Amino acid sequence: MKKNALIVLCLMLMITAGCREKPKDRPTLYDKGLSCVTTLSKELDEKYIEYFSSYEAITELVKEFAKQDYTEPESVYELTYSDGGLKQFLTVVIGESAKEIPDAVRDRMKGFSYLVNIINARKGSDYLAVSSILAAEELFVNEAVTKDVAYIYFYKDAYPVMVSFHAGEDGAIHAVGNYIFSDEMKERGADVLAGTDGEAELQMFLQLFEISQIR
């Protein structure tokens, strides 16, 4: 009798285990980054831009960007701050007064999208305005990610896209995707990350990060 009861108990446990929902695979940063790129490419539409601006120069820029192909990245690179890189970055951008920046402001500025704004601002106010309009965001959970990181997606004859990932509490990740309006990065692609030639200011910024290829 006890033997039969034990068999029944084992069967019930097996059935329960089989019915229990298996944990879903956590979304990867790479895939969520691609999702941001897809959203950005859909925003390259004249009617979409009209919701935010009627300025003709911005509309013309978007029409030009829409001709670029964002179907498949040629390569993808990861950027993280090197030891002391954030402090150096703020010092380069702001100067010695960066030491006096409140923590709350520093936390906002450390996002990699801040770097994108600096690069895009060098192209002029129109490009900076377009950059602020054309943005994509994703919210998801991945407990394995514990520090801020950014991915740069390079495409052939197109401006690259940077997706910055901010790690929050309990595995919450906030992803923000932006175009990088750098002609050098558009023309040379990922070669600009490895080389020491090119725009001096851009090379100076890149030296503050640890860079590795992931695709």
mmCIF file of C-alpha atoms in Angstrom:
data_model
loop_
_atom_site.group_PDB
_atom_site.id
_atom_site.type_symbol
_atom_site.label_atom_id
_atom_site.label_comp_id
_atom_site.label_asym_id
_atom_site.label_seq_id
_atom_site.Cartn_x
_atom_site.Cartn_y
_atom_site.Cartn_z
ATOM 1 C CA MET A 1 0.000 0.000 0.000
ATOM 2 C CA LYS A 2 2.811 2.368 0.964
ATOM 3 C CA LYS A 3 4.585 1.490 -2.276
ATOM 4 C CA ASN A 4 1.535 2.404 -4.358
ATOM 5 C CA ALA A 5 1.141 5.686 -2.453
ATOM 6 C CA LEU A 6 4.787 6.529 -3.128
ATOM 7 C CA ILE A 7 4.322 5.837 -6.856
ATOM 8 C CA VAL A 8 1.238 8.083 -6.953
ATOM 9 C CA LEU A 9 3.135 10.858 -5.145
ATOM 10 C CA CYS A 10 6.020 10.625 -7.605
ATOM 11 C CA LEU A 11 3.626 10.789 -10.549
ATOM 12 C CA MET A 12 1.918 13.869 -9.089
ATOM 13 C CA LEU A 13 5.262 15.594 -8.615
ATOM 14 C CA MET A 14 6.274 14.798 -12.209
ATOM 15 C CA ILE A 15 2.985 16.151 -13.560
ATOM 16 C CA THR A 16 3.305 19.295 -11.456
ATOM 17 C CA ALA A 17 6.854 19.855 -12.628
ATOM 18 C CA GLY A 18 5.806 19.352 -16.235
ATOM 19 C CA CYS A 19 2.975 21.863 -15.956
ATOM 20 C CA ARG A 20 5.053 24.445 -14.157
ATOM 21 C CA GLU A 21 5.919 27.290 -16.488
ATOM 22 C CA LYS A 22 9.526 27.276 -17.525
ATOM 23 C CA PRO A 23 11.406 30.545 -17.022
ATOM 24 C CA LYS A 24 11.462 32.603 -20.153
ATOM 25 C CA ASP A 25 14.751 33.496 -21.739
ATOM 26 C CA ARG A 26 15.778 36.975 -20.781
ATOM 27 C CA PRO A 27 16.062 39.384 -23.703
ATOM 28 C CA THR A 28 19.665 40.073 -24.674
ATOM 29 C CA LEU A 29 21.091 43.554 -24.983
ATOM 30 C CA TYR A 30 21.953 42.823 -28.603
ATOM 31 C CA ASP A 31 18.351 41.967 -29.523
ATOM 32 C CA LYS A 32 16.880 44.883 -27.599
ATOM 33 C CA GLY A 33 19.388 47.157 -29.288
ATOM 34 C CA LEU A 34 18.249 45.905 -32.687
ATOM 35 C CA SER A 35 14.682 46.598 -31.628
ATOM 36 C CA CYS A 36 15.656 50.213 -30.952
ATOM 37 C CA VAL A 37 17.277 50.435 -34.391
ATOM 38 C CA THR A 38 14.091 49.114 -36.000
ATOM 39 C CA THR A 39 12.044 51.756 -34.191
ATOM 40 C CA LEU A 40 14.453 54.484 -35.266
ATOM 41 C CA SER A 41 14.278 53.417 -38.911
ATOM 42 C CA LYS A 42 10.476 53.568 -38.790
ATOM 43 C CA GLU A 43 10.705 57.122 -37.472
ATOM 44 C CA LEU A 44 12.494 58.205 -40.673
ATOM 45 C CA ASP A 45 9.193 59.318 -42.100
ATOM 46 C CA GLU A 46 8.231 62.821 -43.173
ATOM 47 C CA LYS A 47 4.764 62.600 -41.621
ATOM 48 C CA TYR A 48 6.187 61.421 -38.310
ATOM 49 C CA ILE A 49 8.600 64.364 -38.187
ATOM 50 C CA GLU A 50 5.760 66.825 -38.891
ATOM 51 C CA TYR A 51 4.308 65.981 -35.481
ATOM 52 C CA PHE A 52 7.387 67.512 -33.886
ATOM 53 C CA SER A 53 8.657 70.130 -36.312
ATOM 54 C CA SER A 54 7.599 71.955 -39.450
ATOM 55 C CA TYR A 55 11.118 73.233 -40.032
ATOM 56 C CA GLU A 56 11.979 72.389 -43.649
ATOM 57 C CA ALA A 57 15.689 71.805 -43.005
ATOM 58 C CA ILE A 58 14.898 69.048 -40.504
ATOM 59 C CA THR A 59 12.441 67.425 -42.888
ATOM 60 C CA GLU A 60 15.063 67.377 -45.635
ATOM 61 C CA LEU A 61 17.590 65.755 -43.312
ATOM 62 C CA VAL A 62 15.131 63.010 -42.423
ATOM 63 C CA LYS A 63 14.422 62.366 -46.112
ATOM 64 C CA GLU A 64 18.148 61.905 -46.674
ATOM 65 C CA PHE A 65 18.528 59.556 -43.705
ATOM 66 C CA ALA A 66 15.570 57.485 -44.947
ATOM 67 C CA LYS A 67 17.646 56.440 -47.977
ATOM 68 C CA GLN A 68 20.079 54.584 -45.702
ATOM 69 C CA ASP A 69 19.726 50.848 -45.139
ATOM 70 C CA TYR A 70 19.352 49.683 -41.532
ATOM 71 C CA THR A 71 18.358 46.105 -42.325
ATOM 72 C CA GLU A 72 21.448 44.280 -41.072
ATOM 73 C CA PRO A 73 24.411 45.694 -39.111
ATOM 74 C CA GLU A 74 27.888 45.119 -40.492
ATOM 75 C CA SER A 75 29.332 44.980 -36.991
ATOM 76 C CA VAL A 76 28.421 45.767 -33.407
ATOM 77 C CA TYR A 77 30.734 47.043 -30.666
ATOM 78 C CA GLU A 78 30.362 47.345 -26.904
ATOM 79 C CA LEU A 79 31.465 50.421 -24.978
ATOM 80 C CA THR A 80 32.032 50.560 -21.229
ATOM 81 C CA TYR A 81 33.750 53.158 -19.093
ATOM 82 C CA SER A 82 37.339 52.283 -18.284
ATOM 83 C CA ASP A 83 38.569 52.734 -14.699
ATOM 84 C CA GLY A 84 38.121 56.406 -13.933
ATOM 85 C CA GLY A 85 36.722 56.921 -17.434
ATOM 86 C CA LEU A 86 33.541 58.668 -16.317
ATOM 87 C CA LYS A 87 35.499 61.175 -14.230
ATOM 88 C CA GLN A 88 37.875 61.827 -17.130
ATOM 89 C CA PHE A 89 34.965 62.148 -19.532
ATOM 90 C CA LEU A 90 33.236 64.806 -17.436
ATOM 91 C CA THR A 91 36.515 66.636 -16.910
ATOM 92 C CA VAL A 92 37.191 66.709 -20.662
ATOM 93 C CA VAL A 93 33.692 67.978 -21.428
ATOM 94 C CA ILE A 94 33.210 70.414 -18.563
ATOM 95 C CA GLY A 95 36.622 71.034 -17.051
ATOM 96 C CA GLU A 96 37.828 70.864 -13.464
ATOM 97 C CA SER A 97 34.471 72.168 -12.249
ATOM 98 C CA ALA A 98 33.128 68.655 -12.988
ATOM 99 C CA LYS A 99 34.266 67.741 -9.469
ATOM 100 C CA GLU A 100 31.563 70.031 -8.101
ATOM 101 C CA ILE A 101 28.715 68.399 -10.039
ATOM 102 C CA PRO A 102 26.030 66.988 -7.680
ATOM 103 C CA ASP A 103 25.642 63.209 -7.717
ATOM 104 C CA ALA A 104 22.112 63.408 -9.148
ATOM 105 C CA VAL A 105 23.348 65.449 -12.118
ATOM 106 C CA ARG A 106 26.394 63.230 -12.576
ATOM 107 C CA ASP A 107 24.185 60.135 -12.727
ATOM 108 C CA ARG A 108 22.194 61.730 -15.523
ATOM 109 C CA MET A 109 25.274 62.776 -17.450
ATOM 110 C CA LYS A 110 26.994 59.410 -17.251
ATOM 111 C CA GLY A 111 24.525 57.924 -19.695
ATOM 112 C CA PHE A 112 26.172 57.123 -23.001
ATOM 113 C CA SER A 113 23.443 59.048 -24.821
ATOM 114 C CA TYR A 114 25.101 62.166 -23.403
ATOM 115 C CA LEU A 115 28.156 61.311 -25.506
ATOM 116 C CA VAL A 116 25.908 61.062 -28.573
ATOM 117 C CA ASN A 117 24.566 64.557 -27.915
ATOM 118 C CA ILE A 118 28.096 65.960 -27.772
ATOM 119 C CA ILE A 119 29.031 64.340 -31.092
ATOM 120 C CA ASN A 120 25.795 65.356 -32.818
ATOM 121 C CA ALA A 121 26.047 68.937 -31.569
ATOM 122 C CA ARG A 122 29.264 69.314 -33.576
ATOM 123 C CA LYS A 123 27.203 68.830 -36.750
ATOM 124 C CA GLY A 124 25.038 71.808 -35.907
ATOM 125 C CA SER A 125 21.730 72.667 -34.287
ATOM 126 C CA ASP A 126 19.644 70.979 -37.023
ATOM 127 C CA TYR A 127 21.327 67.617 -36.450
ATOM 128 C CA LEU A 128 21.025 67.971 -32.688
ATOM 129 C CA ALA A 129 17.316 68.747 -33.077
ATOM 130 C CA VAL A 130 16.814 65.695 -35.288
ATOM 131 C CA SER A 131 18.701 63.568 -32.779
ATOM 132 C CA SER A 132 16.337 64.598 -29.999
ATOM 133 C CA ILE A 133 13.284 63.819 -32.151
ATOM 134 C CA LEU A 134 14.584 60.521 -33.495
ATOM 135 C CA ALA A 135 15.010 58.436 -30.355
ATOM 136 C CA ALA A 136 13.888 54.962 -29.359
ATOM 137 C CA GLU A 137 13.421 53.517 -25.878
ATOM 138 C CA GLU A 138 12.973 50.021 -24.481
ATOM 139 C CA LEU A 139 12.255 48.893 -20.925
ATOM 140 C CA PHE A 140 12.966 45.282 -20.001
ATOM 141 C CA VAL A 141 14.423 43.032 -17.302
ATOM 142 C CA ASN A 142 17.764 41.242 -17.350
ATOM 143 C CA GLU A 143 19.277 40.543 -13.926
ATOM 144 C CA ALA A 144 22.604 39.569 -15.484
ATOM 145 C CA VAL A 145 23.289 43.200 -16.465
ATOM 146 C CA THR A 146 24.675 45.106 -13.481
ATOM 147 C CA LYS A 147 26.451 48.085 -15.050
ATOM 148 C CA ASP A 148 25.808 50.658 -17.727
ATOM 149 C CA VAL A 149 26.972 49.749 -21.201
ATOM 150 C CA ALA A 150 26.424 50.900 -24.782
ATOM 151 C CA TYR A 151 26.322 49.113 -28.130
ATOM 152 C CA ILE A 152 27.210 50.807 -31.410
ATOM 153 C CA TYR A 153 25.570 49.288 -34.484
ATOM 154 C CA PHE A 154 27.468 50.013 -37.705
ATOM 155 C CA TYR A 155 25.766 49.866 -41.112
ATOM 156 C CA LYS A 156 27.131 50.192 -44.620
ATOM 157 C CA ASP A 157 27.066 53.795 -45.892
ATOM 158 C CA ALA A 158 24.819 54.863 -43.035
ATOM 159 C CA TYR A 159 25.127 56.715 -39.778
ATOM 160 C CA PRO A 160 25.690 54.285 -36.900
ATOM 161 C CA VAL A 161 23.270 53.904 -34.018
ATOM 162 C CA MET A 162 24.263 53.889 -30.367
ATOM 163 C CA VAL A 163 22.011 52.142 -27.883
ATOM 164 C CA SER A 164 22.835 52.920 -24.262
ATOM 165 C CA PHE A 165 21.677 50.529 -21.541
ATOM 166 C CA HIS A 166 21.190 51.867 -18.025
ATOM 167 C CA ALA A 167 21.044 49.199 -15.326
ATOM 168 C CA GLY A 168 18.494 49.942 -12.603
ATOM 169 C CA GLU A 169 17.210 48.051 -9.590
ATOM 170 C CA ASP A 170 15.996 44.438 -9.661
ATOM 171 C CA GLY A 171 17.386 43.846 -13.146
ATOM 172 C CA ALA A 172 15.449 46.678 -14.781
ATOM 173 C CA ILE A 173 17.150 47.962 -17.944
ATOM 174 C CA HIS A 174 16.390 51.244 -19.703
ATOM 175 C CA ALA A 175 17.628 51.267 -23.306
ATOM 176 C CA VAL A 176 17.861 54.449 -25.382
ATOM 177 C CA GLY A 177 18.780 54.408 -29.070
ATOM 178 C CA ASN A 178 20.128 57.414 -30.995
ATOM 179 C CA TYR A 179 21.759 58.034 -34.356
ATOM 180 C CA ILE A 180 25.384 59.183 -34.252
ATOM 181 C CA PHE A 181 25.737 61.897 -36.869
ATOM 182 C CA SER A 182 29.458 61.506 -37.418
ATOM 183 C CA ASP A 183 30.524 61.590 -41.066
ATOM 184 C CA GLU A 184 33.761 59.857 -40.152
ATOM 185 C CA MET A 185 31.941 56.959 -38.482
ATOM 186 C CA LYS A 186 29.553 56.764 -41.433
ATOM 187 C CA GLU A 187 32.338 56.640 -44.009
ATOM 188 C CA ARG A 188 34.916 54.540 -42.160
ATOM 189 C CA GLY A 189 32.593 52.380 -40.104
ATOM 190 C CA ALA A 190 34.068 50.498 -37.165
ATOM 191 C CA ASP A 191 37.615 51.288 -38.344
ATOM 192 C CA VAL A 192 37.298 54.611 -36.557
ATOM 193 C CA LEU A 193 37.188 52.775 -33.218
ATOM 194 C CA ALA A 194 40.470 50.971 -33.731
ATOM 195 C CA GLY A 195 42.479 53.665 -35.493
ATOM 196 C CA THR A 196 44.349 56.574 -33.984
ATOM 197 C CA ASP A 197 43.890 58.808 -36.990
ATOM 198 C CA GLY A 198 40.807 60.805 -37.826
ATOM 199 C CA GLU A 199 39.017 63.544 -35.899
ATOM 200 C CA ALA A 200 41.124 64.362 -32.862
ATOM 201 C CA GLU A 201 38.184 65.202 -30.593
ATOM 202 C CA LEU A 202 36.354 61.983 -31.424
ATOM 203 C CA GLN A 203 39.496 59.925 -30.817
ATOM 204 C CA MET A 204 39.960 61.689 -27.497
ATOM 205 C CA PHE A 205 36.448 60.690 -26.405
ATOM 206 C CA LEU A 206 36.881 57.088 -27.537
ATOM 207 C CA GLN A 207 40.034 56.707 -25.464
ATOM 208 C CA LEU A 208 37.913 57.084 -22.333
ATOM 209 C CA PHE A 209 36.096 53.807 -23.017
ATOM 210 C CA GLU A 210 36.868 50.115 -23.195
ATOM 211 C CA ILE A 211 35.737 48.892 -26.621
ATOM 212 C CA SER A 212 35.179 45.315 -27.751
ATOM 213 C CA GLN A 213 33.465 43.767 -30.769
ATOM 214 C CA ILE A 214 30.478 41.536 -30.048
ATOM 215 C CA ARG A 215 29.241 40.894 -33.606
#
